[in-house]
Short mmCIF file of C-alpha atoms in Angstrom, two decimals:
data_model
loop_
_atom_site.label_atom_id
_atom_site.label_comp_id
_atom_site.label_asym_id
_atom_site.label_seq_id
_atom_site.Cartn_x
_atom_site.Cartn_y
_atom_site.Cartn_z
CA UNK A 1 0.00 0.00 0.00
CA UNK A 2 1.18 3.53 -0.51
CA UNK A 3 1.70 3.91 3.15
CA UNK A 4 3.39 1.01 4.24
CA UNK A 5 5.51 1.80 0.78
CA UNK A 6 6.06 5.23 2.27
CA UNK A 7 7.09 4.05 5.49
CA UNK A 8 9.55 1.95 4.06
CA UNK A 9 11.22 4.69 2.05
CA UNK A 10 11.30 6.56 5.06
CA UNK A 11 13.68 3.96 7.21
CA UNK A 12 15.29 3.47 3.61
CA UNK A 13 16.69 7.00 4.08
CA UNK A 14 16.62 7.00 7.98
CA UNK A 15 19.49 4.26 7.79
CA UNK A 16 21.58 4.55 4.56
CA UNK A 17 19.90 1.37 3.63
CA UNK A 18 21.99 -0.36 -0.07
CA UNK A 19 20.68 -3.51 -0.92
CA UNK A 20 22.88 -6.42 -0.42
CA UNK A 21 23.34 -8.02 -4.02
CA UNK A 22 24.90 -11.35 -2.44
CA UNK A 23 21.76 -11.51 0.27
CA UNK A 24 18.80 -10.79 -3.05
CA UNK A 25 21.18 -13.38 -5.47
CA UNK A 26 20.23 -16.07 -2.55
CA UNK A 27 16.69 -15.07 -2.75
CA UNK A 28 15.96 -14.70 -6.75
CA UNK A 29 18.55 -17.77 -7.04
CA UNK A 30 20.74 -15.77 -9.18
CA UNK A 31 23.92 -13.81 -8.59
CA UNK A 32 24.17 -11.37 -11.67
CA UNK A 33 28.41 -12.50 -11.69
CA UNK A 34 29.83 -14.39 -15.06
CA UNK A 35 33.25 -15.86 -15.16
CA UNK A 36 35.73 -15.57 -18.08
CA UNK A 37 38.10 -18.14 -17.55
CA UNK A 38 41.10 -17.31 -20.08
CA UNK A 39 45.01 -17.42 -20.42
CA UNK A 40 46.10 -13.77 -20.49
CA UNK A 41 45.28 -10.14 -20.95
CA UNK A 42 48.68 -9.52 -22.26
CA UNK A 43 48.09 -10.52 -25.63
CA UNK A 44 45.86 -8.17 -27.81
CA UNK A 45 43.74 -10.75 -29.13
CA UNK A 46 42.32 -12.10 -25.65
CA UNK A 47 42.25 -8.36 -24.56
CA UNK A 48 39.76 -7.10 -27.58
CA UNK A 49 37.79 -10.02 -26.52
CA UNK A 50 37.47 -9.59 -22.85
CA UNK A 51 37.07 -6.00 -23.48
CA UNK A 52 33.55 -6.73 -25.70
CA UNK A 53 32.45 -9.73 -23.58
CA UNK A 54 32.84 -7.47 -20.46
CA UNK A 55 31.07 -4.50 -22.05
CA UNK A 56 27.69 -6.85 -23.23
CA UNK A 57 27.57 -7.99 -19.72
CA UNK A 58 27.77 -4.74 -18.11
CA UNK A 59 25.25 -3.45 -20.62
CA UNK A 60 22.67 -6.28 -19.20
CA UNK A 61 23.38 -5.77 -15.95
CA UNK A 62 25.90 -8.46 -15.26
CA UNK A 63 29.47 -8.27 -13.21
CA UNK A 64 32.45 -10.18 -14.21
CA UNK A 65 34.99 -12.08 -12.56
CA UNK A 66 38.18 -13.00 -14.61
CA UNK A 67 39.76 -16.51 -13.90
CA UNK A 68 43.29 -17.64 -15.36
CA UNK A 69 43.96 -20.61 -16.97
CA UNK A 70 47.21 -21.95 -19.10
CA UNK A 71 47.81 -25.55 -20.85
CA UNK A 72 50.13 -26.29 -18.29
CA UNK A 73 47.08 -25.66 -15.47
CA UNK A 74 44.64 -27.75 -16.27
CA UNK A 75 40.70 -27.22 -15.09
CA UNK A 76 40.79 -29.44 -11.88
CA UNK A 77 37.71 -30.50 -9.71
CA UNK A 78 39.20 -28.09 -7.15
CA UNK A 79 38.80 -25.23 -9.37
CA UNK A 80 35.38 -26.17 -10.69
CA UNK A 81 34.37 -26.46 -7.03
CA UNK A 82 35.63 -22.99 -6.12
CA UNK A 83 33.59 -21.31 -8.95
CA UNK A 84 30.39 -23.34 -8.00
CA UNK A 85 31.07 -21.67 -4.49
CA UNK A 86 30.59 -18.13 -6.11
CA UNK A 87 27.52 -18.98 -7.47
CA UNK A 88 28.28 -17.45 -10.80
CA UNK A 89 25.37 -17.60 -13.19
CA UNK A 90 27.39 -18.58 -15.98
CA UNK A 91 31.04 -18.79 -17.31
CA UNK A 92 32.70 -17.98 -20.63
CA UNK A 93 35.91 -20.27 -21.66
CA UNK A 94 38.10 -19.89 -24.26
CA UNK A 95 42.10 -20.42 -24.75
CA UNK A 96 44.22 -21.90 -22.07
CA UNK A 97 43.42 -25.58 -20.68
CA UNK A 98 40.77 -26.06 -23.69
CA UNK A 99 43.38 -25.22 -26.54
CA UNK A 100 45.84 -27.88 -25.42
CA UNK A 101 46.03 -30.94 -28.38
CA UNK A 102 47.05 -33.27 -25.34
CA UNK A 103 44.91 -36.26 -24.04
CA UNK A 104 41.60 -34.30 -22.25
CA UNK A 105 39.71 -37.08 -21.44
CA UNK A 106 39.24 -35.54 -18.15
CA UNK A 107 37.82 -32.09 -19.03
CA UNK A 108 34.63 -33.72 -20.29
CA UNK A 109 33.53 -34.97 -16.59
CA UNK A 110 34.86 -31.98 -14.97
CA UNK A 111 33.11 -29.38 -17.20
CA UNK A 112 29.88 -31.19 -16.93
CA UNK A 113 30.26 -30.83 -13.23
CA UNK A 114 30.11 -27.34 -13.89
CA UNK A 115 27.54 -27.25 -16.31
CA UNK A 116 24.63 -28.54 -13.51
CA UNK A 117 25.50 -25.37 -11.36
CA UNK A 118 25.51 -23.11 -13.79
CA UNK A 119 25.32 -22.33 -17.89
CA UNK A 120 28.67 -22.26 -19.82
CA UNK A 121 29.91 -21.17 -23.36
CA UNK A 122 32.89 -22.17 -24.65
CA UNK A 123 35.16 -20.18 -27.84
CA UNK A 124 36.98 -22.76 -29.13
CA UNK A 125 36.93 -25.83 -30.94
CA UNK A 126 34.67 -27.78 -29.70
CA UNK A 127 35.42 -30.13 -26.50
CA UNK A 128 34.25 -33.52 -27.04
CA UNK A 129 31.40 -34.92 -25.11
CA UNK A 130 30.73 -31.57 -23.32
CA UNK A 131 27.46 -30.37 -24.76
CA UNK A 132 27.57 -26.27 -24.40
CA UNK A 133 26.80 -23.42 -26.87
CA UNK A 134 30.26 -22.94 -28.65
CA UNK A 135 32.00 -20.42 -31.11
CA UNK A 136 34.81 -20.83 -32.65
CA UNK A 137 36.73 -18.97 -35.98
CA UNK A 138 37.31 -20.83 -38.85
CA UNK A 139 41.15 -20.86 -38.90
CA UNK A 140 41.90 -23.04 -41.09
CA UNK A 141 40.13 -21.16 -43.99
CA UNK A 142 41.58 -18.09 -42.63
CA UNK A 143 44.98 -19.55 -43.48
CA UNK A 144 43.69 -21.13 -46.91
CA UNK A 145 43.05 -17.52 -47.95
CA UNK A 146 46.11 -16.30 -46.97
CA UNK A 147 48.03 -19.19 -48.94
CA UNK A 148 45.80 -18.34 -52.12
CA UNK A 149 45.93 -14.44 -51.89
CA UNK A 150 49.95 -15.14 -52.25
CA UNK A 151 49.94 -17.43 -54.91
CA UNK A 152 47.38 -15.92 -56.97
CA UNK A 153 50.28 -12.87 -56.52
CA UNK A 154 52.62 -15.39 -58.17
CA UNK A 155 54.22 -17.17 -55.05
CA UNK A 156 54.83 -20.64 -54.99
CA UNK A 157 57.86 -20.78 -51.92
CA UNK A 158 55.54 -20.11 -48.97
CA UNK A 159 56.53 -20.01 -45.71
CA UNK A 160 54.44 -21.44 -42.07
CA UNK A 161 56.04 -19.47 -38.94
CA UNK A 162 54.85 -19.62 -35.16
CA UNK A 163 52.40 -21.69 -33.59
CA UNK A 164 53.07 -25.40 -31.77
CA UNK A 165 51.24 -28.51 -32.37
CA UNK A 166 50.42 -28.77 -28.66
CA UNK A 167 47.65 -25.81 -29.60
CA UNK A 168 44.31 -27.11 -31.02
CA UNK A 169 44.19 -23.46 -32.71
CA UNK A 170 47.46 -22.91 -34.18
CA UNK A 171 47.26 -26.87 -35.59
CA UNK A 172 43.90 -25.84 -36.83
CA UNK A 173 45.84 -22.94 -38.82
CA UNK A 174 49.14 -25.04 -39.56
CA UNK A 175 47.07 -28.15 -41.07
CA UNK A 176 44.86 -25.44 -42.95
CA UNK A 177 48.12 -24.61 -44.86
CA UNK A 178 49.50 -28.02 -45.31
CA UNK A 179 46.42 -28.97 -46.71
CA UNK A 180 45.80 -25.91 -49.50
CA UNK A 181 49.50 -26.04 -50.11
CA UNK A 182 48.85 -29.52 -51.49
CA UNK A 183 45.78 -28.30 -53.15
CA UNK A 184 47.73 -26.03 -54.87
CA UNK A 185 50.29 -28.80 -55.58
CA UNK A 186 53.28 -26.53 -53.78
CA UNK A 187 55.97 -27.88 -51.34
CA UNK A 188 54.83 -27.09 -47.57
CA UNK A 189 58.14 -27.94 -46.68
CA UNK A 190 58.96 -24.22 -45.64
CA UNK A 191 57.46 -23.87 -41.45
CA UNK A 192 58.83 -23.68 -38.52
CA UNK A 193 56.98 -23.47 -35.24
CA UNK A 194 57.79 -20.97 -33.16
CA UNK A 195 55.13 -19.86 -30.21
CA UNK A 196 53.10 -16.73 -30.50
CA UNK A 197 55.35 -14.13 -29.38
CA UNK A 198 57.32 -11.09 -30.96
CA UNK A 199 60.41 -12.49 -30.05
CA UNK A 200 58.94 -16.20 -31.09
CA UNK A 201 58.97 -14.19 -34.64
CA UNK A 202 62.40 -12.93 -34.69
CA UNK A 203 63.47 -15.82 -33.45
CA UNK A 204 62.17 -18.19 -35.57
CA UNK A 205 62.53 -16.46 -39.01
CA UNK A 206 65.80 -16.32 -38.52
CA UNK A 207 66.18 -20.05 -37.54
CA UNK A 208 63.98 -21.03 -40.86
CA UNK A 209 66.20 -19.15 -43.15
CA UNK A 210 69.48 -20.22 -42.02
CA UNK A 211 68.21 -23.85 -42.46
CA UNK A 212 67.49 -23.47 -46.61
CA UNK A 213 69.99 -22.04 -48.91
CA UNK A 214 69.83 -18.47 -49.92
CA UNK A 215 68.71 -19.42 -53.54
CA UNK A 216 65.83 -21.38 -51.98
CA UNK A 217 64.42 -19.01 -49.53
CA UNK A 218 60.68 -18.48 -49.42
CA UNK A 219 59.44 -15.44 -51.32
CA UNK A 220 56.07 -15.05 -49.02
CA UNK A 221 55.64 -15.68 -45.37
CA UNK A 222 52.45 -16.39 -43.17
CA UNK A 223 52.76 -15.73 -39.17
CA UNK A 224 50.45 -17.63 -37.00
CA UNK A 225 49.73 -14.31 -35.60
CA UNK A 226 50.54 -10.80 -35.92
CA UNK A 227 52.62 -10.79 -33.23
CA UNK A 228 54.69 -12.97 -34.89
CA UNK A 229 54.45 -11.15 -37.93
CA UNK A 230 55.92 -8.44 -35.97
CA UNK A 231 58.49 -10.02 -35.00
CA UNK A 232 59.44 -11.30 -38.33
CA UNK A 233 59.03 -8.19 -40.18
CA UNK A 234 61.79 -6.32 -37.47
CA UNK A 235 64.51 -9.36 -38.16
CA UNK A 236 63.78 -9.62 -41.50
CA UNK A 237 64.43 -5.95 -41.82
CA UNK A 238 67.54 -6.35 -39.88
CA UNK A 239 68.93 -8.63 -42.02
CA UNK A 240 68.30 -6.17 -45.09
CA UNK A 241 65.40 -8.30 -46.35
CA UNK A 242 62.88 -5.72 -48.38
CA UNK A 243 59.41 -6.34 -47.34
CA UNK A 244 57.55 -6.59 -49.51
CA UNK A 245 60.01 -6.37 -52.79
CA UNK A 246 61.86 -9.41 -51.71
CA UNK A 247 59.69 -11.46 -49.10
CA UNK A 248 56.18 -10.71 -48.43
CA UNK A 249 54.51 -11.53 -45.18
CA UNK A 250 50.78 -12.05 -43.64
CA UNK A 251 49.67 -12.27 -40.31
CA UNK A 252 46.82 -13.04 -38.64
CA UNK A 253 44.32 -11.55 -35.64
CA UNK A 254 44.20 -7.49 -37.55
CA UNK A 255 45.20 -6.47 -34.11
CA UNK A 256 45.05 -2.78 -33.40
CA UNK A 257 48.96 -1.97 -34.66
CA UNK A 258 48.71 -3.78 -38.16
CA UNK A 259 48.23 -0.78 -39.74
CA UNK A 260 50.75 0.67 -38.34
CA UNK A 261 53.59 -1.13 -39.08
CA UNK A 262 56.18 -0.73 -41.73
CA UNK A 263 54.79 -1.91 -44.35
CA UNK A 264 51.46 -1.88 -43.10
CA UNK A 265 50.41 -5.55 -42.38
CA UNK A 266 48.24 -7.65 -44.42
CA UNK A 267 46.22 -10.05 -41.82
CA UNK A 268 43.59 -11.85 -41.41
CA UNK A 269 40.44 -10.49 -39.20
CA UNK A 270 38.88 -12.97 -37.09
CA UNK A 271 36.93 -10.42 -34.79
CA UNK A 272 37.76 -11.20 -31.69
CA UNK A 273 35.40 -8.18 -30.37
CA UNK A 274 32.60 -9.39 -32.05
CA UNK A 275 33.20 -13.10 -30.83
CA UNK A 276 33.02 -11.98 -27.51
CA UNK A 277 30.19 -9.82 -28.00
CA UNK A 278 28.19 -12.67 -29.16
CA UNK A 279 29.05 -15.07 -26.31
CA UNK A 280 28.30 -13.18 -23.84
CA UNK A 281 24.76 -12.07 -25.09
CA UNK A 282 24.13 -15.83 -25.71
CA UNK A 283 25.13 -16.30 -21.99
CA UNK A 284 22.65 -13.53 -20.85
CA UNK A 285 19.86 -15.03 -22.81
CA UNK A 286 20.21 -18.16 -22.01
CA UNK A 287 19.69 -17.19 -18.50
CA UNK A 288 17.22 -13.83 -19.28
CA UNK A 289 14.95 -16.21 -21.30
CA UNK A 290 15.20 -19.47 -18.85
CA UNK A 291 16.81 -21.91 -21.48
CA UNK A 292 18.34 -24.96 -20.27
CA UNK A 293 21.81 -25.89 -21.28
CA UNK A 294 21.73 -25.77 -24.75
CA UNK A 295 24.39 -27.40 -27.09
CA UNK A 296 25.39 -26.16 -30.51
CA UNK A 297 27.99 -24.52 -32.63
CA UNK A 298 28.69 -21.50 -34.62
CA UNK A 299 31.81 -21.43 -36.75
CA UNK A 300 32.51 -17.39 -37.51
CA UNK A 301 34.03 -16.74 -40.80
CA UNK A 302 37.43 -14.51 -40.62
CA UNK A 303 38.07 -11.54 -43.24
CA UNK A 304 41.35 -10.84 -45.55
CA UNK A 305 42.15 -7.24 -44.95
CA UNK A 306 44.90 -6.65 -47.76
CA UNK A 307 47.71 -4.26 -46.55
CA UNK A 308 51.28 -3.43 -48.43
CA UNK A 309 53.07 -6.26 -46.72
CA UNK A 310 52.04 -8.54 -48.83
CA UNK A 311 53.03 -7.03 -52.36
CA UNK A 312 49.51 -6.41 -53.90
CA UNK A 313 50.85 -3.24 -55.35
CA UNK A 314 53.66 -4.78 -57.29
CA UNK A 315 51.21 -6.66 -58.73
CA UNK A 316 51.75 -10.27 -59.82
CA UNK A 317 55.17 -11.45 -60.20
CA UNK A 318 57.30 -14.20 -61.86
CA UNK A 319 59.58 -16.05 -58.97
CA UNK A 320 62.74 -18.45 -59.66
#
């Protein structure tokens, strides 16, 4: 009634009175807190995407609580028990423990676990036997149009750097290129892995090179990211390589500085922003509109974005 409301208002004010958000999440059964659980900040990619996935929670009203994971850390009972404990509505999991090519027969059991406390979406490839909403790029094409872009430019030497095997993402990429080189019917006998660092780059350019004979060298090189590609374009400069008169190069992610570099990079967009964007509104609505755990997955397509790195303005050329 309007004056018990009124009464109310008035020891409201009397007091100071803030509602406790932990005490009305025990009584609507809800919290309004996500988790991201993800490897790192530091690199640009996982940044743009925390940065949009954080932003469409905020927007619907949500908090989030960022959780660290690596390979080498893998997603325990203990630490599935410890995010039940927060009562999170919902995680979001990408990179980290779920990117790792090793055996993961156990993540199956111990992200089910999770998955009766609370919804989850994963961006990655998909985990078998855990049935969960999950995005994922397609990486391999983004790597098949990197390989074609160059040899429709007249390149037949091409060049793999970066990644490991041990990632389901970067062999996602590295098999994508295997498997159009052959296509193509051109030698994929020019990669190295590397990592996904700057210095993984510089290092491991200059480790492919001095491993083929000068006459033999690749004319066009794709990074596994543009990190790498950064890497490679400083020690290729170093070594008075012209880029992109007498190697061209392609990275991967169009993070925020590939148009910035000298040349300006060619790369491949996977949107990162707009990954995250969509996860997370999938997250809310699953739990805004009462779905269960649903189960199904969206592969998002990735975008050339043609710079000067990779020669287009020289046009095509004929290679020995």
């Amino acid at each position: 009634s309007r004056q018990t409301h009124a009464k109310v208002m008035e020891v409201i004010e009397k007091h100071n009175f803030t509602p406790n958000p932990m005490a009305r999440g025990l009584n609507l059964r809800t919290s309004r807190n996500f988790g991201i659980i993800m490897p790192e900040l530091e690199n640009p990619y996982y940044a743009a995407l925390f940065a949009a996935a954080y932003e469409e929670a905020r927007q619907n009203g949500y908090a989030v609580q960022m959780y660290r994971t690596t390979p080498a850390e893998p997603l325990d009972m203990d630490f599935i028990a410890q995010l039940i404990e927060r009562r999170l509505d919902g995680v979001l999991l990408l990179g980290g423990a779920v990117e790792s090519t090793q055996p993961q027969g156990y993540l199956a059991p111990v992200l089910n676990k999770l998955m009766e406390h609370m919804h989850l979406v994963t961006i990655c490839p998909p985990i078998p036997d855990v049935p969960c909403i999950n995005f994922h790029s397609d990486l391999s094409t983004s790597v098949r149009q990197s390989v074609r872009h160059l040899h429709t430019l007249g390149h037949t030497r091409i060049a793999f750097l970066g990644g490991s095997m041990e990632s389901r993402s970067a062999s996602e990429r590295e098999m994508g290129f295997l498997d159009e080189m052959e296509q193509l019917g051109l030698s994929a006998n020019y990669r190295h892995e590397a990592g996904h660092t700057p210095e993984a780059g510089e290092l491991g350019v200059a480790r492919l090179l001095a491993t083929i004979g000068n006459r033999l060298w690749p004319t066009a090189l794709i990074a596994i990211n543009d990190l790498v590609a950064l890497g490679a374009l400083r020690q290729l400069k170093r070594m008075g390589i012209s880029i992109p008169k007498d190697m061209a190069i392609i990275g991967c992610d169009n993070q925020f500085f590939s148009a910035y570099t000298d040349p300006p990079l060619t790369t491949v967009d996977i949107h990162p922003a707009e990954l995250g964007r969509i996860a997370m509104r999938q997250l809310v609505e699953s739990i805004v509109k009462g779905y269960g755990q649903q189960s199904f997955t969206q592969v998002r397509e990735s975008t050339l974005v043609i710079r000067e790195s990779c020669g287009v303005g020289l046009g095509r050329r004929k290679f020995r």
